[in-house]
Coordinates of N, CA and C in Angstrom, one line a residue:
X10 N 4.8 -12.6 7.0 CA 4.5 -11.9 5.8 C 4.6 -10.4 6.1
X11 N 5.4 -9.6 5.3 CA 5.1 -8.4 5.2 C 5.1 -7.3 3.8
X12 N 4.7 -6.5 3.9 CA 4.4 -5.4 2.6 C 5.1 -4.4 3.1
X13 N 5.0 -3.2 2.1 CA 5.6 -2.2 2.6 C 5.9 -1.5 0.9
X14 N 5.5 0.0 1.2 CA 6.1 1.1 0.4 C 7.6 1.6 0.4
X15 N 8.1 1.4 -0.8 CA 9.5 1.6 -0.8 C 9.8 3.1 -1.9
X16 N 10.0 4.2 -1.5 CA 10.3 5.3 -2.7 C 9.4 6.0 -3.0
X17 N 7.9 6.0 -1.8 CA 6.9 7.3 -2.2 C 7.5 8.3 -1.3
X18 N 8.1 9.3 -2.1 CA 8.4 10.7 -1.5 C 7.4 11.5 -0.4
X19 N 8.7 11.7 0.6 CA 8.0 13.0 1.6 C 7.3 13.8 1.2
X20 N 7.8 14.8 -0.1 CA 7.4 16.1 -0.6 C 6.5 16.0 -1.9
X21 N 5.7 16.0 -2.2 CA 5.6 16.3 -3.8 C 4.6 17.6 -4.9
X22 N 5.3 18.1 -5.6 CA 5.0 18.8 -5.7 C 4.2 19.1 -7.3
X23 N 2.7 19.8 -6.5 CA 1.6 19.5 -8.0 C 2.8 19.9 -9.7
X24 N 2.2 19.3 -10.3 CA 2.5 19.3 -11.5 C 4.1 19.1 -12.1
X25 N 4.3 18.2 -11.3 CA 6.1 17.9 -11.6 C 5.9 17.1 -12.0
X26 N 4.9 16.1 -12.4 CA 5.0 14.7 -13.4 C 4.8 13.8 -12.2
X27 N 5.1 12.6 -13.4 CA 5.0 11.4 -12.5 C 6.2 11.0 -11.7
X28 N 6.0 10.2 -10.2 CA 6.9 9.9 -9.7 C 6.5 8.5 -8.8
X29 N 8.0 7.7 -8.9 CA 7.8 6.3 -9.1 C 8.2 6.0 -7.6
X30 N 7.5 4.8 -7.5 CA 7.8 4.1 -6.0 C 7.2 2.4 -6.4
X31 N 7.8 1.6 -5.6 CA 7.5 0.0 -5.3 C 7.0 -0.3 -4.0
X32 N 5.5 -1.2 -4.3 CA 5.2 -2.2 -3.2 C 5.8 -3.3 -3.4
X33 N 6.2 -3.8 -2.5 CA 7.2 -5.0 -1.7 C 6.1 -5.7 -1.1
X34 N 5.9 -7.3 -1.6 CA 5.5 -8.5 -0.4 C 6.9 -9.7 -0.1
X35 N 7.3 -9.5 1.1 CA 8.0 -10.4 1.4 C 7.5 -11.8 2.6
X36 N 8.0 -12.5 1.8 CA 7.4 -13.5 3.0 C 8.6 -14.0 4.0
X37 N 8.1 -13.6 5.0 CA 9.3 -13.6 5.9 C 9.4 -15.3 7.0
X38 N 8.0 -16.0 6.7 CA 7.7 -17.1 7.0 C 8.7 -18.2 6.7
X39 N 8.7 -19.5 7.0 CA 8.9 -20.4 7.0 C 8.0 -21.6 6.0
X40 N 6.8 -20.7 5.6 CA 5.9 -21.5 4.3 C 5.7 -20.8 3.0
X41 N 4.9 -21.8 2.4 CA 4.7 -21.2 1.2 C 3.7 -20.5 1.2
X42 N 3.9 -19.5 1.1 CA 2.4 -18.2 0.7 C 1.5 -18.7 -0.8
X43 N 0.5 -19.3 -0.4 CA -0.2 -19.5 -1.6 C -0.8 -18.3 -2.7
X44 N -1.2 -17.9 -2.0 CA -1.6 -16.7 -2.2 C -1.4 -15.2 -1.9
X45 N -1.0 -14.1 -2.2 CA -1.2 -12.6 -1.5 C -1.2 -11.6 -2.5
X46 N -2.8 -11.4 -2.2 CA -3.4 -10.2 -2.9 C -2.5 -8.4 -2.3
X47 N -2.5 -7.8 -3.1 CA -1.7 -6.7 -3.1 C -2.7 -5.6 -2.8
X48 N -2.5 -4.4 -1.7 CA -3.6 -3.5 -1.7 C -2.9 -2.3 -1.2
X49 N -3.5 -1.3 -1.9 CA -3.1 0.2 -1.8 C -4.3 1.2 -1.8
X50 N -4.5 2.2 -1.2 CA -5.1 3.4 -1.1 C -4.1 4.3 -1.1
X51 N -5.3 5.6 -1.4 CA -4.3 7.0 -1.2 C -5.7 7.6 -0.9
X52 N -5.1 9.1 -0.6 CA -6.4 10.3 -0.2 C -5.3 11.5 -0.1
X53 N -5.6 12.7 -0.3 CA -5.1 13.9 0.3 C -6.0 15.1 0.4
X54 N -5.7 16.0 1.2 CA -6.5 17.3 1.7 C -5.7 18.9 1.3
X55 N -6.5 19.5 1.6 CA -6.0 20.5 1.4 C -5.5 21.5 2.5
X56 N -4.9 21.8 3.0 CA -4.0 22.3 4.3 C -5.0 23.2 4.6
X57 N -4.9 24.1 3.9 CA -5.8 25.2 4.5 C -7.7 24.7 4.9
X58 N -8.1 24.2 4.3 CA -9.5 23.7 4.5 C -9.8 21.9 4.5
X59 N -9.2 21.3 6.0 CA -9.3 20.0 6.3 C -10.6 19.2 5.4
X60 N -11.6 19.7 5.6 CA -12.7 19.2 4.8 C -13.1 18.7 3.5
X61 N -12.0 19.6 2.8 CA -11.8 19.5 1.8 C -10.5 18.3 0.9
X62 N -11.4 17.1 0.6 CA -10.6 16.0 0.1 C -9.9 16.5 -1.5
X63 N -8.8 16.1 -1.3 CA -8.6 16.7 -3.1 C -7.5 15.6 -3.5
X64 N -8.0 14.0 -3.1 CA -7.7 13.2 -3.8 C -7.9 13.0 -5.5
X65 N -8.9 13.8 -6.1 CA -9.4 13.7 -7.6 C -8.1 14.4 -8.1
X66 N -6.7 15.1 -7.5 CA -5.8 15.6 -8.1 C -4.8 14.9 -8.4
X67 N -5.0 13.3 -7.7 CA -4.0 12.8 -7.8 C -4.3 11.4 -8.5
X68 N -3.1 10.9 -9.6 CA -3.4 10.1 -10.5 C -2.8 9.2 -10.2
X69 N -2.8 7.7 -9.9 CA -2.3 6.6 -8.9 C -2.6 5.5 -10.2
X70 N -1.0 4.7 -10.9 CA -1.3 3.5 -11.6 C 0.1 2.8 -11.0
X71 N -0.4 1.7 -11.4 CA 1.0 0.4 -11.5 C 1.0 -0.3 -12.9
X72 N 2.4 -0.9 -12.9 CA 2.4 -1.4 -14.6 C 2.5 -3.2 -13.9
X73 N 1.0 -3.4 -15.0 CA 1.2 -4.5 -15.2 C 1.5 -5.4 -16.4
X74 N 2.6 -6.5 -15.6 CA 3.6 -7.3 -16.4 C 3.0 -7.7 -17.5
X75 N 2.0 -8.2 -17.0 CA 1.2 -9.1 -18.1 C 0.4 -8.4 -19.3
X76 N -0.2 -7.5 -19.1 CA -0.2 -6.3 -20.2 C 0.5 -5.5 -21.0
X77 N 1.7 -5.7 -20.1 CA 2.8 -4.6 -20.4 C 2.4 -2.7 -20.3
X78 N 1.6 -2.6 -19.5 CA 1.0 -1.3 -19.6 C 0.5 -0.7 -18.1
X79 N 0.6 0.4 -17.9 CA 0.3 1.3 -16.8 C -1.3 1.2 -16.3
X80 N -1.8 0.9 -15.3 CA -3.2 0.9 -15.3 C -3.5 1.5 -13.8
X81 N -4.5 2.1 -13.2 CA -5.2 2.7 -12.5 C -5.4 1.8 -11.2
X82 N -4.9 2.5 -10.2 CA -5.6 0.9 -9.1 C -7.3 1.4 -8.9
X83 N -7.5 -0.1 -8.6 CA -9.1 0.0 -8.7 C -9.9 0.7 -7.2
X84 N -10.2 1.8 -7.5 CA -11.1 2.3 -6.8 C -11.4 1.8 -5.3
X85 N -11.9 0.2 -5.0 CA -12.2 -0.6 -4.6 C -11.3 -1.4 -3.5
X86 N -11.4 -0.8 -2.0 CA -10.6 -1.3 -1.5 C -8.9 -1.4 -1.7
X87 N -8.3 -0.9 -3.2 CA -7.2 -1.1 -4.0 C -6.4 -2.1 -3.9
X88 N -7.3 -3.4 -4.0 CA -6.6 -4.7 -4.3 C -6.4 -4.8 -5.6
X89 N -5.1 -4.8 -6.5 CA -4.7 -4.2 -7.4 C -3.6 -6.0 -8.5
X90 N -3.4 -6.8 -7.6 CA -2.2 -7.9 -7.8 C -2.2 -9.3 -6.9
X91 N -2.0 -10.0 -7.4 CA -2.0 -11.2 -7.3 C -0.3 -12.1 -7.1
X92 N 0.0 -12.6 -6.2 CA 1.2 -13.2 -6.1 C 1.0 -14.7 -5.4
X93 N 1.2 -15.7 -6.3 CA 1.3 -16.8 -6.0 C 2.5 -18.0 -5.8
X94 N 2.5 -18.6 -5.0 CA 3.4 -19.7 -4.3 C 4.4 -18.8 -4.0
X95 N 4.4 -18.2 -3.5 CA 6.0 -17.1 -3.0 C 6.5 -18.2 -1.6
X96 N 7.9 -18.4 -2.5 CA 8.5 -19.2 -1.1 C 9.5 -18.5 0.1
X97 N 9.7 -19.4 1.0 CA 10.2 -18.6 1.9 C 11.3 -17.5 1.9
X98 N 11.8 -16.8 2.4 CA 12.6 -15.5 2.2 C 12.6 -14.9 0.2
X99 N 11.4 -15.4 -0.3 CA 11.5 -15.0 -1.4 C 10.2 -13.5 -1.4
X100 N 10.6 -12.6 -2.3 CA 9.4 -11.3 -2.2 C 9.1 -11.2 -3.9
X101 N 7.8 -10.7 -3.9 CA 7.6 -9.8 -5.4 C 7.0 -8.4 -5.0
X102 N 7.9 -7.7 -6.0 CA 7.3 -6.4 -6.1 C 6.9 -5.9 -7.4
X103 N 5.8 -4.5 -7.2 CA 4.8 -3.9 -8.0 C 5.8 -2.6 -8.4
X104 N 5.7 -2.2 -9.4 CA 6.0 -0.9 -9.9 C 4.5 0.1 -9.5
X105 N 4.6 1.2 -9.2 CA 3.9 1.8 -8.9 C 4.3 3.7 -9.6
X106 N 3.3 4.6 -10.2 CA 3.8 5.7 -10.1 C 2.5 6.4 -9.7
X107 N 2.7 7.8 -9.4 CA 2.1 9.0 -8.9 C 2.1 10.3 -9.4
X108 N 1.4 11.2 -10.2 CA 1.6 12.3 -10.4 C 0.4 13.5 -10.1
X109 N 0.2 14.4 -9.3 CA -0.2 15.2 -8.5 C -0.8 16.5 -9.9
X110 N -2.1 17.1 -10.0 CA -2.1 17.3 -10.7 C -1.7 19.5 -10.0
X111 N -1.5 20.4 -11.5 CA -1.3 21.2 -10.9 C -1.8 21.8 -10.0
X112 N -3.4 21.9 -10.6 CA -4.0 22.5 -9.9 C -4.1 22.4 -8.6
X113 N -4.1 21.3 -8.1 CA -3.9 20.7 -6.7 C -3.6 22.1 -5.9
X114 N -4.3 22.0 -4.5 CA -3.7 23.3 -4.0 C -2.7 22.3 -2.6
X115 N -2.3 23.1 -1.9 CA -1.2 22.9 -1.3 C -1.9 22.0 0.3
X116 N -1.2 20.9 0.7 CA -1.6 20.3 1.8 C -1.0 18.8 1.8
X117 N -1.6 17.9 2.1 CA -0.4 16.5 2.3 C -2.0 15.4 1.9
X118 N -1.1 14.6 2.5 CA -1.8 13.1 1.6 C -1.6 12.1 2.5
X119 N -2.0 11.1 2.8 CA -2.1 9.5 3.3 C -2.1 8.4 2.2
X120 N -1.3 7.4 2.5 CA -1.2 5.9 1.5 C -1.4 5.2 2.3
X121 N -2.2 3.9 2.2 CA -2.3 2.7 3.3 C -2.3 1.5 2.6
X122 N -1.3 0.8 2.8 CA -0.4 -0.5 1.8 C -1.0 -1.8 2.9
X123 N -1.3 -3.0 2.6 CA -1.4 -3.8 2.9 C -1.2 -5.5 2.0
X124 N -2.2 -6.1 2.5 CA -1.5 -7.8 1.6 C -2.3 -8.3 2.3
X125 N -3.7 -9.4 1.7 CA -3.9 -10.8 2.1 C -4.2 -11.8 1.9
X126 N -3.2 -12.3 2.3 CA -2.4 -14.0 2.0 C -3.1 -14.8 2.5
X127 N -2.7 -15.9 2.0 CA -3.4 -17.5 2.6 C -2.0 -18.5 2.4
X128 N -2.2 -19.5 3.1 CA -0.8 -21.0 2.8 C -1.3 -21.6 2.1
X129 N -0.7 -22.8 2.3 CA -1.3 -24.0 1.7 C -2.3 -24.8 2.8
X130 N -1.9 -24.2 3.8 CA -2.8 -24.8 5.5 C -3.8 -24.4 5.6
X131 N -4.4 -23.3 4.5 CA -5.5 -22.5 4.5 C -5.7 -21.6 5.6
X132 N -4.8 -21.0 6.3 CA -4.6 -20.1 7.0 C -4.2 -19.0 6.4
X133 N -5.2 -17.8 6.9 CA -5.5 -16.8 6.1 C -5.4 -15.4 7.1
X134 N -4.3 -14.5 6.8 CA -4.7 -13.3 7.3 C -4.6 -12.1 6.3
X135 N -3.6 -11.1 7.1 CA -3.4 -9.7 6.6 C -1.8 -9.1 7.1
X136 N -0.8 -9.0 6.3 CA 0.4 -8.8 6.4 C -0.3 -7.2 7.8
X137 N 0.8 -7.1 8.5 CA 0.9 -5.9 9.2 C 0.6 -4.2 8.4
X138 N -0.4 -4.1 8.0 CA -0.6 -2.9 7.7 C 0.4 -1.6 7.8
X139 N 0.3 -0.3 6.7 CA 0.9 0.6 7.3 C 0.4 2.1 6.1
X140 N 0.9 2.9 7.3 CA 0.4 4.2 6.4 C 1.8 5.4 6.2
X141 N 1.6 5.8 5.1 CA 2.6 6.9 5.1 C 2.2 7.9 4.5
X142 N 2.5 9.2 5.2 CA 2.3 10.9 4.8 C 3.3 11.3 4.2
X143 N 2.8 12.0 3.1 CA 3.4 13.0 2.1 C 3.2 14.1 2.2
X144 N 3.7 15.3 2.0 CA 2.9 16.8 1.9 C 2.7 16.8 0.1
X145 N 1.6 17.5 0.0 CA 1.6 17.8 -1.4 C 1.8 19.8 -1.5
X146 N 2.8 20.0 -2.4 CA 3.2 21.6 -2.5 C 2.6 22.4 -3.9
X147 N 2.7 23.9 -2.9 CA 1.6 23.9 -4.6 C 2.9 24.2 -5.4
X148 N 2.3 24.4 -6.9 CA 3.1 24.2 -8.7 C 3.7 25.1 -8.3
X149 N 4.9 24.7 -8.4 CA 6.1 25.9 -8.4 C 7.0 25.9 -7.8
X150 N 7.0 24.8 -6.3 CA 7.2 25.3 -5.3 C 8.7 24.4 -5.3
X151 N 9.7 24.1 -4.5 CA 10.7 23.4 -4.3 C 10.5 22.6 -3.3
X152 N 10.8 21.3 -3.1 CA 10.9 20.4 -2.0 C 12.0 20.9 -1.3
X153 N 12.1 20.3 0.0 CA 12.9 21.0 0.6 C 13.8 19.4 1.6
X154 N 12.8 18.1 0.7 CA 13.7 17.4 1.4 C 13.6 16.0 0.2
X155 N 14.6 15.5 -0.2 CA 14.4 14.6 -1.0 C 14.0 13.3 -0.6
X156 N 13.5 13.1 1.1 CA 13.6 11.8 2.1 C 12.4 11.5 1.4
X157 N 12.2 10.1 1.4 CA 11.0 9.3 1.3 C 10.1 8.7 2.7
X158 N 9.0 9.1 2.6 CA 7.5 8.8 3.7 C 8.2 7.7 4.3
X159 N 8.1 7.9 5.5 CA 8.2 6.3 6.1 C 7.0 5.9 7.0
X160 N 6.6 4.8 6.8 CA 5.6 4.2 7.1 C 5.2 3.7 8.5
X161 N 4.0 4.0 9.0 CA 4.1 3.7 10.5 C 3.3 2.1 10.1
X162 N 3.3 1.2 10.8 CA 2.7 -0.3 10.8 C 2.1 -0.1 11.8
X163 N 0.7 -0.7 11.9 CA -0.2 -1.3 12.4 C -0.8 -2.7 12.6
X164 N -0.2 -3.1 13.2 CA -0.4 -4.7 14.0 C -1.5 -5.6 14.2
X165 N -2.5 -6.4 13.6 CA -3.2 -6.6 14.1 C -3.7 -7.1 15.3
X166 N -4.4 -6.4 16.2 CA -4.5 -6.9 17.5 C -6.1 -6.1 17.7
X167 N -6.0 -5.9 19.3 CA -7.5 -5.6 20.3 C -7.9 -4.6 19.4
X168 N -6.6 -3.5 19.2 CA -7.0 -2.1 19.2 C -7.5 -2.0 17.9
X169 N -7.2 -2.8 16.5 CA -7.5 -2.6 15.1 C -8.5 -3.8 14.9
X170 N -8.1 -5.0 15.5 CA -9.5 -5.4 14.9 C -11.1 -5.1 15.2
X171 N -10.9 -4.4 16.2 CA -12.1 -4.3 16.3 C -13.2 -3.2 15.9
X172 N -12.3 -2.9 14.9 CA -13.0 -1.6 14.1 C -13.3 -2.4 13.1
X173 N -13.9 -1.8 11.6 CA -14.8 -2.0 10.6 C -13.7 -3.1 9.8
X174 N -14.2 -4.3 9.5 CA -13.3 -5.2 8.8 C -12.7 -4.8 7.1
X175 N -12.2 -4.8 6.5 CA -11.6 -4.7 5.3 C -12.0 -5.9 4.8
X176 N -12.8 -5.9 3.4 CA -13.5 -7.0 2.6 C -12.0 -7.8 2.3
X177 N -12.2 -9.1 2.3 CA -10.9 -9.6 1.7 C -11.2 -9.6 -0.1
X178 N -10.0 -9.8 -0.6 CA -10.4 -9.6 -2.3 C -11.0 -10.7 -2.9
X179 N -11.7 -10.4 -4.3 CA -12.4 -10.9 -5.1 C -11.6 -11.5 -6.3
X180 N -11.7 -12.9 -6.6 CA -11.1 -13.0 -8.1 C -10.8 -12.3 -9.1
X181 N -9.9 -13.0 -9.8 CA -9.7 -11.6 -11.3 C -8.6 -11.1 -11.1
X182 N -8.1 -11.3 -10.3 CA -6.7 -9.7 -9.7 C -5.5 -10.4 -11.1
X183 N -4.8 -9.4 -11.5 CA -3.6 -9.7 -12.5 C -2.3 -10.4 -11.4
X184 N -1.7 -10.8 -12.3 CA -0.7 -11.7 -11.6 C 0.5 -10.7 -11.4
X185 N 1.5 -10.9 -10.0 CA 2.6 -10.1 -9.8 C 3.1 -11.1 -9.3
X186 N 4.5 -11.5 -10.2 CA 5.6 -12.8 -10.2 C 6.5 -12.1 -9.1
X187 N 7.1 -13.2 -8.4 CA 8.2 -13.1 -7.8 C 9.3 -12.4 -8.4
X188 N 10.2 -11.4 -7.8 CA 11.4 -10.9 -8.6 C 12.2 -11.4 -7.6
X189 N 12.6 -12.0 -6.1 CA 13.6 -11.9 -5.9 C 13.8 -12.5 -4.8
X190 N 14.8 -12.2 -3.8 CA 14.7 -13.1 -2.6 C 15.7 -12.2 -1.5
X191 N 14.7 -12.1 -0.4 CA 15.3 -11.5 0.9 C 16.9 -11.4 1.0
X192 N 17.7 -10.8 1.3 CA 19.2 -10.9 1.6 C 19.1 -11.7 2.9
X193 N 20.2 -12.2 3.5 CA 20.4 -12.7 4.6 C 20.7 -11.9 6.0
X194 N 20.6 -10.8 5.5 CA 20.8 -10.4 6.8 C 19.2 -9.5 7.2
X195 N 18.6 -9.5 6.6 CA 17.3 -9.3 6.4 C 16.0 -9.9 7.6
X196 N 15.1 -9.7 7.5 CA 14.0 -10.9 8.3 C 14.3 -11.7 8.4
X197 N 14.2 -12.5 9.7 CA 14.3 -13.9 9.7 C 13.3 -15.1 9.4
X198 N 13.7 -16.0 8.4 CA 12.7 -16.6 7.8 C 11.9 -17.7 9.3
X199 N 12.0 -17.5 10.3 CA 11.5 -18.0 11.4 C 10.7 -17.2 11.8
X200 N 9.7 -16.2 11.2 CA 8.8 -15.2 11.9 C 7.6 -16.1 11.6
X201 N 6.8 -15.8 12.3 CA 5.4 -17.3 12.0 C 4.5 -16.2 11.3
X202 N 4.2 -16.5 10.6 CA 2.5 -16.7 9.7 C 1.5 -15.9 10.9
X203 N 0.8 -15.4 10.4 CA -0.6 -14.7 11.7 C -1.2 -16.3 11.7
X204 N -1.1 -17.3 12.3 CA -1.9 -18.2 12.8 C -3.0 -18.2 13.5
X205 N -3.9 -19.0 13.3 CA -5.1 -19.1 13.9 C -5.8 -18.6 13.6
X206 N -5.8 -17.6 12.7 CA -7.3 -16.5 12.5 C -8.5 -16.9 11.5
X207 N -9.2 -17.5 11.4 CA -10.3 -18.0 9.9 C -9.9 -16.8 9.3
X208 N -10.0 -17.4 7.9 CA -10.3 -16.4 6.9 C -11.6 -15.5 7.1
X209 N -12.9 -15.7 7.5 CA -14.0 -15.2 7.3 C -13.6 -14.3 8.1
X210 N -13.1 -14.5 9.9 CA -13.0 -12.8 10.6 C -12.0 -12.2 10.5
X211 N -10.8 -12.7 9.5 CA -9.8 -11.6 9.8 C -10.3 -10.2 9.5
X212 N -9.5 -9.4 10.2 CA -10.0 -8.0 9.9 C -8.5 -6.8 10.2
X213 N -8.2 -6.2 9.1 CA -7.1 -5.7 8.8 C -7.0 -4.2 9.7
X214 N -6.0 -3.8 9.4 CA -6.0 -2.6 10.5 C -6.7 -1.7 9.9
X215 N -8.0 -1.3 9.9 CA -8.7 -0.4 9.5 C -9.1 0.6 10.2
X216 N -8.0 0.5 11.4 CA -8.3 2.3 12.2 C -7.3 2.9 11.8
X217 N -6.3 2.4 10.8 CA -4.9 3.1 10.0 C -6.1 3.5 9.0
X218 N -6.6 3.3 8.0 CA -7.3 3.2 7.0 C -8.3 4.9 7.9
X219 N -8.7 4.7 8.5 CA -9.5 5.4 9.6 C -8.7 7.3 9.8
X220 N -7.3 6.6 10.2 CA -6.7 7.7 9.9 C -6.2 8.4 8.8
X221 N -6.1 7.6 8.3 CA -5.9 8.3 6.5 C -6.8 9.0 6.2
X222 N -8.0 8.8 6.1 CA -9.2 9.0 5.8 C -10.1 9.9 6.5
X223 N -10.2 9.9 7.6 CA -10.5 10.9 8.5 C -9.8 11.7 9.7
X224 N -8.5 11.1 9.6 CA -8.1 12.3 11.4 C -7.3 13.5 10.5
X225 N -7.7 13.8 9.7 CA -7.2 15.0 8.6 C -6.6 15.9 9.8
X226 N -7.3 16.5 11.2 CA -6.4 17.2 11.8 C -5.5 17.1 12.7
X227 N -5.0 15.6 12.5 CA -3.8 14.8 13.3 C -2.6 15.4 12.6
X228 N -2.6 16.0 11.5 CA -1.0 16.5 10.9 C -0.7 17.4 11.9

């Protein structure tokens, strides 16, 4: 199983509007994904004064199908979607937009995208986590590179589980259908499932979460 941000820009700059990007769950398994809840955060700072979080400038929705309408991810962990029976080399993805407001002063941002699935074997984890940096520019200013954030992944293992677990999600989440199916020359549908883990201890890479959120002077 994997997730992944597809089209959130390197650069962005306060007050240019909205700008659009897709989360991707692909199941890269050999089973049926019963379940895989969809999850996103964001945060950014302000370059000159680390301390200073100035995520309240940034306005973060997805459109959902089923409403037909734009809506806010929730606060909460940002389990945001719901995707059920996804079969093998099959993915669904989320529309996602972003707009930065002007005032925003100038400095960069963190997103931390994840997914957690269950089978039909009731084996339950957490797709490979991952984080990606943006700068945010102040109003006015020109990008200087049109590249899109690429995302570092975080694996679950010694080094991430053993930090603070990530709640798994609560009922309710809106439904996000399949749109499509892996190409073939893509992942191999022979990657195995995170096996063996209970549901109750998995625990997601939340020392990526860790750095989004606090190593503000790692940029």
């Amino acid at each position: 199983m994997t997730t992944e941000l597809r089209g959130l820009p390197r650069e962005i700059v306060a007050g240019s509007g909205w700008h659009a990007f897709t989360y991707r769950a692909a199941n890269t398994s050999s089973r049926v994904i019963a379940s895989l809840s969809a999850s996103m955060e964001l945060w950014s700072w302000d370059r000159k004064n680390l301390e200073n979080e100035t995520t309240k400038y940034i306005t973060v929705q997805w459109y959902n199908s089923g409403s037909r309408r734009w809506e806010p991810l929730p606060a909460d962990y940002g389990y945001f979607a719901e995707t059920r029976n996804l079969k093998p080399r099959a993915f669904a993805e989320a529309s996602l937009r972003l707009k930065v407001d002007a005032k925003a002063p100038a400095g960069f941002g963190g997103a931390f995208q994840t997914g957690f699935f269950s089978d039909r074997n009731r084996t339950c984890g957490y797709s490979p986590g991952a984080y990606y940096y943006f700068d945010v520019l102040a109003a006015g200013s020109k990008p200087t590179t049109g590249e899109d954030s690429k995302g570092t992944t975080t694996r679950p293992g010694k080094a991430v589980t053993t930090v603070v677990d990530k709640p798994a999600p609560k009922g309710g989440l809106s439904d996000l259908p399949a749109t499509g199916e892996l190409a073939t020359t893509g992942s191999t549908s022979s990657t195995p499932l995170l096996l063996g883990v209970a549901c109750a201890a998995v625990a997601v890479g939340a020392g990526a979460v860790a750095v989004a959120r606090r190593g503000r002077g790692s940029r």
